XYZ file of C-alpha atoms in Angstrom:
332
model
C 103.105 95.493 -54.452
C 106.431 97.141 -53.833
C 105.632 100.787 -52.473
C 106.118 103.234 -55.468
C 108.506 106.163 -53.635
C 109.196 109.069 -55.330
C 112.313 111.863 -55.332
C 110.788 115.228 -54.653
C 113.404 117.761 -56.767
C 113.489 121.244 -54.704
C 114.586 123.212 -56.926
C 114.899 126.407 -54.094
C 117.424 124.541 -52.248
C 119.796 122.950 -55.159
C 121.254 124.697 -57.736
C 119.271 122.374 -61.510
C 122.709 120.752 -61.859
C 122.753 119.328 -58.766
C 119.211 118.474 -57.952
C 118.855 116.397 -61.164
C 122.887 114.468 -60.300
C 119.898 113.824 -56.742
C 117.397 112.498 -58.837
C 119.654 110.338 -60.875
C 120.915 108.811 -57.918
C 118.082 108.565 -56.351
C 116.074 106.146 -58.704
C 119.637 104.304 -58.974
C 118.763 103.439 -55.440
C 115.661 101.982 -56.068
C 112.946 105.953 -55.792
C 110.508 105.727 -58.816
C 109.887 108.876 -59.980
C 110.789 112.439 -59.407
C 108.142 115.630 -58.921
C 110.068 118.625 -59.037
C 108.537 122.479 -57.075
C 107.967 125.418 -59.538
C 109.414 128.482 -57.614
C 109.978 132.253 -58.763
C 111.433 132.439 -55.193
C 112.960 129.930 -52.302
C 111.213 130.344 -49.090
C 114.278 131.620 -47.190
C 116.910 133.359 -48.314
C 119.172 130.341 -46.948
C 118.013 128.164 -49.252
C 119.643 130.384 -52.710
C 118.157 128.416 -55.222
C 115.046 128.625 -57.865
C 116.069 127.650 -61.332
C 113.494 126.663 -64.238
C 111.443 124.020 -63.586
C 110.696 123.550 -66.765
C 114.088 123.935 -68.120
C 115.228 121.235 -65.420
C 112.357 118.658 -65.803
C 113.472 118.243 -69.663
C 117.231 117.518 -68.506
C 115.935 115.408 -65.349
C 113.945 113.393 -68.228
C 117.411 112.311 -70.264
C 119.075 112.212 -66.893
C 116.518 109.319 -65.106
C 114.133 106.823 -66.953
C 110.473 106.921 -63.883
C 107.605 109.406 -63.942
C 108.110 112.404 -63.132
C 106.867 116.062 -63.139
C 106.350 120.137 -61.526
C 104.656 119.765 -58.021
C 103.862 122.451 -58.599
C 102.406 124.870 -61.404
C 100.815 127.529 -61.474
C 98.875 128.545 -64.478
C 96.947 131.556 -63.511
C 99.289 135.039 -63.073
C 103.426 134.282 -64.621
C 102.084 132.424 -67.585
C 99.554 131.594 -68.916
C 97.944 128.358 -69.295
C 98.262 128.106 -72.860
C 101.774 127.981 -72.008
C 102.726 125.282 -69.510
C 100.533 123.531 -71.773
C 102.741 123.590 -74.411
C 105.830 123.078 -71.972
C 103.718 119.428 -70.566
C 102.811 118.723 -73.948
C 106.230 118.499 -75.049
C 107.905 117.226 -72.563
C 105.422 113.886 -72.605
C 105.626 114.270 -77.023
C 109.592 113.360 -75.605
C 109.464 110.707 -72.506
C 105.948 108.860 -73.474
C 104.030 107.560 -70.653
C 106.330 109.449 -67.615
C 105.168 112.661 -67.971
C 102.293 114.295 -65.955
C 100.890 117.232 -65.028
C 100.651 118.722 -61.103
C 98.915 122.395 -61.256
C 98.327 124.936 -58.539
C 96.459 128.410 -56.880
C 99.533 129.428 -56.285
C 101.190 131.915 -53.651
C 102.201 135.210 -53.583
C 105.871 134.686 -52.848
C 105.754 133.306 -57.034
C 103.093 135.132 -58.576
C 102.984 138.453 -57.315
C 106.789 138.898 -59.017
C 104.083 139.890 -61.805
C 102.590 142.764 -60.349
C 98.996 141.484 -60.572
C 96.128 142.599 -58.274
C 96.967 139.075 -55.951
C 92.984 137.859 -55.224
C 91.936 136.298 -51.963
C 92.291 132.390 -52.721
C 88.725 132.127 -54.144
C 89.401 133.596 -56.551
C 92.421 131.787 -57.482
C 91.601 128.888 -57.084
C 88.848 129.657 -59.475
C 91.327 130.863 -61.655
C 93.366 127.616 -60.828
C 89.963 125.069 -62.739
C 89.603 127.593 -65.920
C 92.958 127.790 -66.766
C 92.777 123.548 -66.478
C 89.844 124.326 -68.765
C 91.514 126.204 -70.944
C 94.664 123.020 -71.001
C 91.937 120.040 -71.100
C 90.633 121.988 -74.257
C 94.196 122.162 -75.699
C 95.325 118.743 -75.002
C 92.374 116.573 -76.806
C 91.226 119.211 -79.993
C 95.296 118.794 -80.162
C 95.470 116.075 -79.531
C 92.144 115.070 -82.131
C 94.110 117.534 -84.696
C 91.772 120.928 -84.584
C 91.971 123.801 -83.901
C 89.790 125.418 -80.432
C 89.752 128.695 -78.458
C 88.894 130.012 -75.068
C 86.623 132.892 -73.262
C 86.690 132.672 -69.967
C 86.687 135.989 -67.324
C 90.439 135.415 -66.799
C 90.939 133.550 -70.165
C 91.402 134.366 -73.355
C 92.838 131.695 -76.642
C 92.065 132.890 -79.508
C 91.988 129.810 -82.536
C 95.016 127.304 -82.017
C 95.385 123.689 -81.655
C 99.618 122.511 -79.868
C 101.288 121.495 -82.622
C 103.443 118.692 -81.152
C 101.439 116.615 -79.152
C 102.219 112.646 -77.300
C 100.212 110.100 -78.331
C 97.768 110.442 -75.463
C 98.053 113.657 -73.483
C 99.212 113.835 -69.722
C 97.130 113.523 -66.933
C 96.556 116.560 -65.303
C 96.649 116.354 -61.057
C 95.413 119.024 -58.849
C 97.274 120.619 -56.117
C 95.534 120.957 -52.700
C 95.170 121.627 -48.812
C 91.512 122.246 -48.987
C 88.929 119.791 -48.272
C 86.477 122.028 -50.872
C 88.845 122.332 -53.699
C 90.005 118.599 -53.049
C 86.657 117.988 -54.113
C 86.625 119.807 -56.874
C 89.507 117.923 -58.529
C 88.156 114.370 -57.398
C 84.956 115.972 -59.777
C 87.234 117.703 -62.869
C 90.714 116.735 -62.834
C 92.727 113.135 -62.967
C 93.767 113.290 -59.850
C 95.364 114.526 -56.648
C 98.589 115.782 -54.479
C 98.708 117.282 -51.207
C 101.551 117.470 -48.919
C 102.377 116.577 -45.488
C 100.309 117.758 -42.363
C 97.875 116.724 -39.309
C 96.618 112.531 -40.160
C 93.147 114.267 -40.123
C 93.425 117.515 -42.540
C 94.743 114.577 -44.881
C 91.940 111.708 -44.482
C 89.745 114.625 -44.840
C 91.110 115.493 -47.908
C 91.441 112.736 -49.067
C 87.207 111.421 -48.247
C 86.300 114.903 -50.652
C 87.962 114.312 -53.558
C 86.497 110.657 -53.110
C 83.024 112.592 -52.715
C 84.013 114.355 -55.752
C 84.675 111.758 -58.696
C 81.658 109.688 -57.127
C 79.915 112.885 -58.304
C 81.205 113.042 -61.513
C 80.643 109.515 -62.812
C 84.299 107.941 -61.963
C 86.376 105.570 -60.051
C 88.699 107.422 -57.317
C 90.503 103.735 -56.877
C 91.073 104.378 -60.414
C 92.611 107.922 -59.555
C 95.756 109.088 -58.835
C 96.731 109.790 -54.991
C 100.065 111.444 -54.624
C 101.712 112.774 -51.909
C 104.961 115.089 -51.376
C 106.244 114.109 -47.269
C 108.189 116.534 -46.418
C 110.902 114.849 -43.257
C 114.288 115.594 -41.749
C 117.116 113.081 -41.401
C 120.189 113.108 -40.583
C 122.745 110.720 -39.210
C 122.221 112.472 -35.137
C 119.447 113.756 -33.844
C 121.210 117.025 -33.322
C 122.182 117.759 -36.889
C 118.049 116.233 -37.726
C 116.796 119.023 -36.107
C 119.267 121.594 -37.066
C 119.387 120.848 -40.826
C 114.871 121.636 -40.630
C 115.108 124.811 -38.504
C 117.865 126.481 -40.906
C 116.585 124.625 -44.197
C 112.833 124.498 -43.619
C 111.300 125.906 -41.513
C 108.577 126.415 -42.556
C 108.087 123.066 -41.874
C 106.763 124.574 -38.361
C 105.146 127.134 -39.729
C 101.470 127.040 -38.648
C 99.841 129.630 -40.152
C 98.745 130.049 -44.208
C 101.600 131.412 -46.175
C 99.798 131.826 -49.551
C 99.577 135.901 -49.464
C 103.224 136.160 -47.596
C 105.707 137.650 -50.625
C 109.385 138.138 -50.244
C 111.910 135.460 -48.157
C 112.614 137.551 -46.301
C 109.323 138.330 -44.647
C 109.800 134.121 -44.242
C 113.191 134.846 -43.307
C 112.099 137.096 -39.991
C 108.918 134.465 -39.503
C 111.772 131.709 -39.654
C 112.775 134.119 -35.599
C 109.842 131.875 -34.338
C 109.981 128.832 -35.511
C 110.870 125.406 -32.340
C 111.564 122.064 -32.688
C 108.429 120.862 -31.064
C 106.593 123.009 -33.810
C 108.004 120.257 -35.651
C 105.463 117.873 -34.521
C 102.704 116.778 -35.854
C 103.304 117.780 -39.967
C 106.861 116.449 -40.252
C 109.087 113.758 -38.828
C 112.368 114.811 -37.373
C 114.917 112.144 -36.791
C 117.822 109.705 -37.405
C 115.845 106.914 -37.481
C 115.412 105.276 -40.623
C 112.328 102.568 -38.640
C 110.565 106.289 -37.971
C 110.805 107.314 -40.836
C 109.634 104.039 -42.528
C 106.447 103.527 -39.991
C 105.747 107.178 -40.885
C 106.543 106.951 -44.944
C 103.956 103.679 -45.281
C 100.836 104.707 -42.685
C 100.305 107.414 -45.986
C 100.082 104.803 -48.142
C 98.300 102.350 -45.713
C 96.057 105.357 -46.203
C 95.325 105.260 -49.978
C 97.696 107.513 -51.563
C 99.636 106.063 -54.968
C 102.800 107.653 -55.322
C 104.722 109.402 -51.992
C 107.429 112.277 -53.331
C 109.887 112.596 -50.532
C 111.872 115.236 -49.204
C 114.341 115.072 -46.979
C 114.975 118.641 -45.929
C 119.073 118.804 -45.322
C 121.513 119.673 -47.712
C 123.240 115.593 -46.503
C 120.582 114.327 -50.405
C 123.410 111.893 -51.085
C 123.724 110.033 -47.793
C 120.112 109.993 -47.233
C 118.979 108.706 -50.708
C 121.980 106.146 -50.194
C 120.954 105.451 -46.898
C 117.187 105.463 -47.197
C 117.478 104.087 -50.743
C 119.012 100.736 -48.039
C 116.983 100.700 -44.317
C 113.821 102.247 -45.700
C 112.221 102.254 -49.230
C 112.349 97.886 -48.699
C 110.087 97.733 -46.582
C 107.590 99.717 -48.246
C 104.184 97.986 -49.464
C 101.747 99.254 -51.403
């Protein structure tokens, strides 16, 4: 069976019109869907962009035919969960059966800009799960044609409903790299999103997700398990490494980055990244077979959908090369 391999539209790196164009090009070359990042600022100034994800997703929906969603949006600081629910329901109504909602607990880089206190990780995660509760309530009540309200420790929702809804609510996927959150996601969400990293971490994450699903009486094998896989491909190994160091140094940063607030702080930290720092976290190579093997390894772990991010600016060349030499050799 053919694997579901999608395109990761990195809105930190490319102007919105370019990102939409690359998504459409990727679909023409065999990619199956699109995951778009939700940033207010780029990771480092060199990346140079950060367009509004919901605007771009609307355009992607019109230019493509596969699935699409944000990987991931944060409905807890910049945006109230009710507004995220409305945006997601609108896309799902416009494109039935194609849109999914990826949700994360956020990073200071994007969320501190509204001037709120930036809490520790456990509080951010609790806020995220309460936001999911608000969104789920809105989806469920709106489909039933009734109003709903919410009063919790972090969010308040006056009696209301979503007046534009699809026939079926979008899937809610929780983005996390932590096992505790993965277990909670398995219990309450529709699926899981994570990013590439050491295989041991990913295996543990999937195991805890399965535990959470089992404890809530659900079958994790029927729930989406989604991966955003970073890689660096170019015509030569040297160019691939140069792209990794210049365009995506965060792939070589071996520390938590949720509390860093500025692209200029990341720029300073990026100066410490060396080629060996990408080992084990991201394949940097001109050899398509190395990339195919890495993607297949993650499919074999149990991921249902993988969205690929080539870190260089050489998007068109990469899309065409992988569509020709990599995607046909992958199996679910």
